[in-house]
Amino acid sequence: SASALDALRARQGVIADAQIQLDAAPNNQERQDALSTAVRETFDFDRLARESIDENWDAMTEAQKVEYMRLFKKLVEKSTLSVLKTYRAAQTEYIDVQEDGSEAVLTTIVISTDDDELAIQYKMHNVDGRWWIWDRTIGLDTEITEYDVSTAENYYSAFNKIISQDGVEELLKRLRSKADGDSKL
């Protein structure tokens, strides 16, 4: 099977192509759907959702788990698409690749079309011969440090604070209100 690096390059290429097509016709639903599909075929939202709730997962009822997964995936996909509709990478340098069996961590330097440089680190895992991104950390500059917080860590901190103070139902209530409104997660 392909390496995590090959998979990341290929998926980033598909997303970039979808972005270019959408730029040419921003209101074209078919092109918006193509970008959505590219995102869904790149990111493992299920694993990110579980990592974001961690030990609280086992305490949730089956109905709560189903609703949480549906709301989380909807909101994170919406947020990811919003970023990809405006942000463009002009160049990506792959500076560190650590692959160990079915897990990988890849660190990149991305240069935007505005010449901004930042480090993005991807955590990937291989499921049935296919590599998926399940977490990412965006550095404040061109390196990832212990001060940079990953997407999963960020959600984990926020969600577990809500759960510990107000319970799972309050988290679901807040996720519902965001899913029904225009706000991002």
mmCIF file of C-alpha atoms in Angstrom:
data_model
loop_
_atom_site.group_PDB
_atom_site.id
_atom_site.type_symbol
_atom_site.label_atom_id
_atom_site.label_comp_id
_atom_site.label_asym_id
_atom_site.label_seq_id
_atom_site.Cartn_x
_atom_site.Cartn_y
_atom_site.Cartn_z
ATOM 1 C CA SER A 1 0.000 0.000 0.000
ATOM 2 C CA ALA A 2 1.026 3.633 -0.439
ATOM 3 C CA SER A 3 2.907 5.443 2.297
ATOM 4 C CA ALA A 4 1.242 8.047 4.485
ATOM 5 C CA LEU A 5 3.245 10.732 2.667
ATOM 6 C CA ASP A 6 2.044 9.562 -0.756
ATOM 7 C CA ALA A 7 -1.526 9.480 0.540
ATOM 8 C CA LEU A 8 -1.275 12.976 2.035
ATOM 9 C CA ARG A 9 0.177 14.416 -1.163
ATOM 10 C CA ALA A 10 -2.545 12.783 -3.258
ATOM 11 C CA ARG A 11 -5.404 13.965 -1.011
ATOM 12 C CA GLN A 12 -3.992 17.493 -0.816
ATOM 13 C CA GLY A 13 -3.842 17.493 -4.615
ATOM 14 C CA VAL A 14 -7.507 16.480 -4.889
ATOM 15 C CA ILE A 15 -8.511 19.204 -2.410
ATOM 16 C CA ALA A 16 -6.410 21.823 -4.247
ATOM 17 C CA ASP A 17 -8.000 20.847 -7.574
ATOM 18 C CA ALA A 18 -11.470 21.123 -6.026
ATOM 19 C CA GLN A 19 -10.548 24.564 -4.607
ATOM 20 C CA ILE A 20 -9.425 25.770 -8.054
ATOM 21 C CA GLN A 21 -12.638 24.505 -9.650
ATOM 22 C CA LEU A 22 -14.710 26.225 -6.958
ATOM 23 C CA ASP A 23 -12.762 29.475 -7.429
ATOM 24 C CA ALA A 24 -13.828 29.463 -11.079
ATOM 25 C CA ALA A 25 -17.505 29.116 -10.129
ATOM 26 C CA PRO A 26 -18.031 29.899 -6.413
ATOM 27 C CA ASN A 27 -21.804 29.391 -6.476
ATOM 28 C CA ASN A 28 -21.748 26.132 -8.415
ATOM 29 C CA GLN A 29 -23.298 23.461 -6.178
ATOM 30 C CA GLU A 30 -21.582 20.614 -8.028
ATOM 31 C CA ARG A 31 -18.167 22.200 -7.376
ATOM 32 C CA GLN A 32 -19.028 22.839 -3.718
ATOM 33 C CA ASP A 33 -20.075 19.195 -3.426
ATOM 34 C CA ALA A 34 -16.765 18.093 -5.006
ATOM 35 C CA LEU A 35 -14.822 19.962 -2.321
ATOM 36 C CA SER A 36 -17.055 18.450 0.401
ATOM 37 C CA THR A 37 -16.432 14.970 -0.995
ATOM 38 C CA ALA A 38 -12.669 15.569 -1.130
ATOM 39 C CA VAL A 39 -12.724 16.608 2.532
ATOM 40 C CA ARG A 40 -14.826 13.606 3.612
ATOM 41 C CA GLU A 41 -12.455 11.269 1.740
ATOM 42 C CA THR A 42 -9.416 12.786 3.490
ATOM 43 C CA PHE A 43 -10.389 13.287 7.127
ATOM 44 C CA ASP A 44 -11.480 10.593 9.573
ATOM 45 C CA PHE A 45 -14.073 12.640 11.431
ATOM 46 C CA ASP A 46 -15.161 9.564 13.432
ATOM 47 C CA ARG A 47 -11.761 9.137 15.077
ATOM 48 C CA LEU A 48 -11.403 12.877 15.692
ATOM 49 C CA ALA A 49 -14.849 12.869 17.321
ATOM 50 C CA ARG A 50 -13.937 9.988 19.644
ATOM 51 C CA GLU A 51 -10.529 11.460 20.542
ATOM 52 C CA SER A 52 -12.283 14.755 21.326
ATOM 53 C CA ILE A 53 -14.589 13.131 23.865
ATOM 54 C CA ASP A 54 -12.178 10.402 25.066
ATOM 55 C CA GLU A 55 -13.157 8.807 28.382
ATOM 56 C CA ASN A 56 -16.605 10.423 28.335
ATOM 57 C CA TRP A 57 -17.517 8.229 25.351
ATOM 58 C CA ASP A 58 -18.090 5.191 27.577
ATOM 59 C CA ALA A 59 -20.431 7.142 29.866
ATOM 60 C CA MET A 60 -22.695 8.224 26.997
ATOM 61 C CA THR A 61 -25.874 6.381 26.052
ATOM 62 C CA GLU A 62 -26.099 4.882 22.566
ATOM 63 C CA ALA A 63 -28.524 7.640 21.507
ATOM 64 C CA GLN A 64 -26.124 10.321 22.801
ATOM 65 C CA LYS A 65 -23.217 8.725 20.899
ATOM 66 C CA VAL A 66 -25.188 8.667 17.649
ATOM 67 C CA GLU A 67 -26.286 12.295 18.026
ATOM 68 C CA TYR A 68 -22.829 13.465 19.105
ATOM 69 C CA MET A 69 -21.172 11.799 16.088
ATOM 70 C CA ARG A 70 -23.712 13.273 13.667
ATOM 71 C CA LEU A 71 -23.435 16.812 15.084
ATOM 72 C CA PHE A 72 -19.655 16.743 15.491
ATOM 73 C CA LYS A 73 -19.034 15.515 11.947
ATOM 74 C CA LYS A 74 -21.440 18.095 10.492
ATOM 75 C CA LEU A 75 -19.826 20.979 12.375
ATOM 76 C CA VAL A 76 -16.193 20.003 11.789
ATOM 77 C CA GLU A 77 -16.802 19.390 8.081
ATOM 78 C CA LYS A 78 -18.544 22.771 7.842
ATOM 79 C CA SER A 79 -15.650 24.487 9.623
ATOM 80 C CA THR A 80 -13.023 22.713 7.483
ATOM 81 C CA LEU A 81 -14.843 23.652 4.267
ATOM 82 C CA SER A 82 -15.112 27.260 5.385
ATOM 83 C CA VAL A 83 -11.324 27.439 5.855
ATOM 84 C CA LEU A 84 -10.614 25.675 2.551
ATOM 85 C CA LYS A 85 -12.905 28.019 0.631
ATOM 86 C CA THR A 86 -10.707 30.978 1.603
ATOM 87 C CA TYR A 87 -7.226 29.581 2.333
ATOM 88 C CA ARG A 88 -4.926 28.533 -0.502
ATOM 89 C CA ALA A 89 -1.575 26.807 -0.231
ATOM 90 C CA ALA A 90 0.840 27.862 -2.943
ATOM 91 C CA GLN A 91 3.479 25.348 -1.887
ATOM 92 C CA THR A 92 3.900 22.578 0.665
ATOM 93 C CA GLU A 93 7.233 21.265 1.940
ATOM 94 C CA TYR A 94 7.189 17.914 3.736
ATOM 95 C CA ILE A 95 9.870 18.300 6.398
ATOM 96 C CA ASP A 96 9.350 15.339 8.732
ATOM 97 C CA VAL A 97 7.660 11.994 8.199
ATOM 98 C CA GLN A 98 7.348 9.446 10.997
ATOM 99 C CA GLU A 99 5.484 6.323 9.976
ATOM 100 C CA ASP A 100 5.146 3.385 12.347
ATOM 101 C CA GLY A 101 2.913 0.610 11.083
ATOM 102 C CA SER A 102 -0.603 1.964 10.865
ATOM 103 C CA GLU A 103 0.121 5.349 12.506
ATOM 104 C CA ALA A 104 1.990 8.329 11.046
ATOM 105 C CA VAL A 105 2.864 11.921 11.936
ATOM 106 C CA LEU A 106 3.784 14.221 9.048
ATOM 107 C CA THR A 107 5.029 17.766 9.493
ATOM 108 C CA THR A 108 4.791 20.251 6.661
ATOM 109 C CA ILE A 109 5.626 23.865 5.985
ATOM 110 C CA VAL A 110 2.855 25.475 3.988
ATOM 111 C CA ILE A 111 3.392 28.673 2.059
ATOM 112 C CA SER A 112 0.111 30.431 1.306
ATOM 113 C CA THR A 113 -0.679 32.421 -1.807
ATOM 114 C CA ASP A 114 -0.047 35.500 0.409
ATOM 115 C CA ASP A 115 3.499 34.216 1.166
ATOM 116 C CA ASP A 116 2.638 33.381 4.784
ATOM 117 C CA GLU A 117 4.534 30.352 6.099
ATOM 118 C CA LEU A 118 3.274 28.063 8.805
ATOM 119 C CA ALA A 119 3.861 24.565 10.036
ATOM 120 C CA ILE A 120 1.031 22.050 9.909
ATOM 121 C CA GLN A 121 1.423 18.626 11.468
ATOM 122 C CA TYR A 122 -0.940 15.824 10.485
ATOM 123 C CA LYS A 123 -1.687 12.692 12.460
ATOM 124 C CA MET A 124 -2.773 9.886 10.182
ATOM 125 C CA HIS A 125 -3.775 6.277 10.554
ATOM 126 C CA ASN A 126 -4.168 3.450 8.107
ATOM 127 C CA VAL A 127 -7.544 1.744 8.051
ATOM 128 C CA ASP A 128 -7.924 -1.228 5.710
ATOM 129 C CA GLY A 129 -5.039 -0.087 3.493
ATOM 130 C CA ARG A 130 -6.113 3.567 3.286
ATOM 131 C CA TRP A 131 -4.481 6.490 5.090
ATOM 132 C CA TRP A 132 -6.754 9.021 6.793
ATOM 133 C CA ILE A 133 -5.970 12.304 8.563
ATOM 134 C CA TRP A 134 -7.590 12.279 11.997
ATOM 135 C CA ASP A 135 -5.906 15.262 13.673
ATOM 136 C CA ARG A 136 -3.839 18.299 12.797
ATOM 137 C CA THR A 137 -1.805 20.893 14.636
ATOM 138 C CA ILE A 138 -1.166 24.312 13.150
ATOM 139 C CA GLY A 139 1.943 26.045 14.433
ATOM 140 C CA LEU A 140 2.150 29.739 15.138
ATOM 141 C CA ASP A 141 5.082 29.939 12.740
ATOM 142 C CA THR A 142 7.270 27.459 10.856
ATOM 143 C CA GLU A 143 7.631 24.867 13.593
ATOM 144 C CA ILE A 144 5.409 22.813 15.839
ATOM 145 C CA THR A 145 6.134 23.274 19.542
ATOM 146 C CA GLU A 146 4.650 21.872 22.735
ATOM 147 C CA TYR A 147 2.633 25.092 22.993
ATOM 148 C CA ASP A 148 0.734 24.386 19.780
ATOM 149 C CA VAL A 149 -2.557 22.594 20.385
ATOM 150 C CA SER A 150 -4.010 20.054 17.990
ATOM 151 C CA THR A 151 -7.605 20.078 16.813
ATOM 152 C CA ALA A 152 -8.387 16.997 18.937
ATOM 153 C CA GLU A 153 -6.748 18.534 22.042
ATOM 154 C CA ASN A 154 -8.642 21.773 21.515
ATOM 155 C CA TYR A 155 -12.027 20.023 21.260
ATOM 156 C CA TYR A 156 -11.138 17.684 24.130
ATOM 157 C CA SER A 157 -10.403 20.616 26.424
ATOM 158 C CA ALA A 158 -13.578 22.496 25.505
ATOM 159 C CA PHE A 159 -15.925 19.489 25.459
ATOM 160 C CA ASN A 160 -14.697 17.953 28.684
ATOM 161 C CA LYS A 161 -15.005 21.275 30.492
ATOM 162 C CA ILE A 162 -18.663 21.477 29.415
ATOM 163 C CA ILE A 163 -19.315 17.830 30.333
ATOM 164 C CA SER A 164 -17.658 18.105 33.754
ATOM 165 C CA GLN A 165 -19.581 21.292 34.606
ATOM 166 C CA ASP A 166 -22.954 20.675 32.965
ATOM 167 C CA GLY A 167 -23.097 17.124 31.585
ATOM 168 C CA VAL A 168 -23.304 15.422 28.207
ATOM 169 C CA GLU A 169 -26.797 16.766 27.465
ATOM 170 C CA GLU A 170 -25.489 20.347 27.735
ATOM 171 C CA LEU A 171 -22.702 19.555 25.264
ATOM 172 C CA LEU A 172 -25.241 18.081 22.862
ATOM 173 C CA LYS A 173 -27.508 21.112 23.321
ATOM 174 C CA ARG A 174 -24.642 23.460 22.439
ATOM 175 C CA LEU A 175 -23.614 21.349 19.446
ATOM 176 C CA ARG A 176 -27.252 21.315 18.252
ATOM 177 C CA SER A 177 -27.483 25.096 18.420
ATOM 178 C CA LYS A 178 -24.270 25.473 16.437
ATOM 179 C CA ALA A 179 -25.351 22.880 13.866
ATOM 180 C CA ASP A 180 -28.673 24.680 13.340
ATOM 181 C CA GLY A 181 -27.092 28.123 13.175
ATOM 182 C CA ASP A 182 -24.351 29.630 11.079
ATOM 183 C CA SER A 183 -21.635 29.520 13.699
ATOM 184 C CA LYS A 184 -18.624 27.271 13.362
ATOM 185 C CA LEU A 185 -17.585 24.775 16.002
#
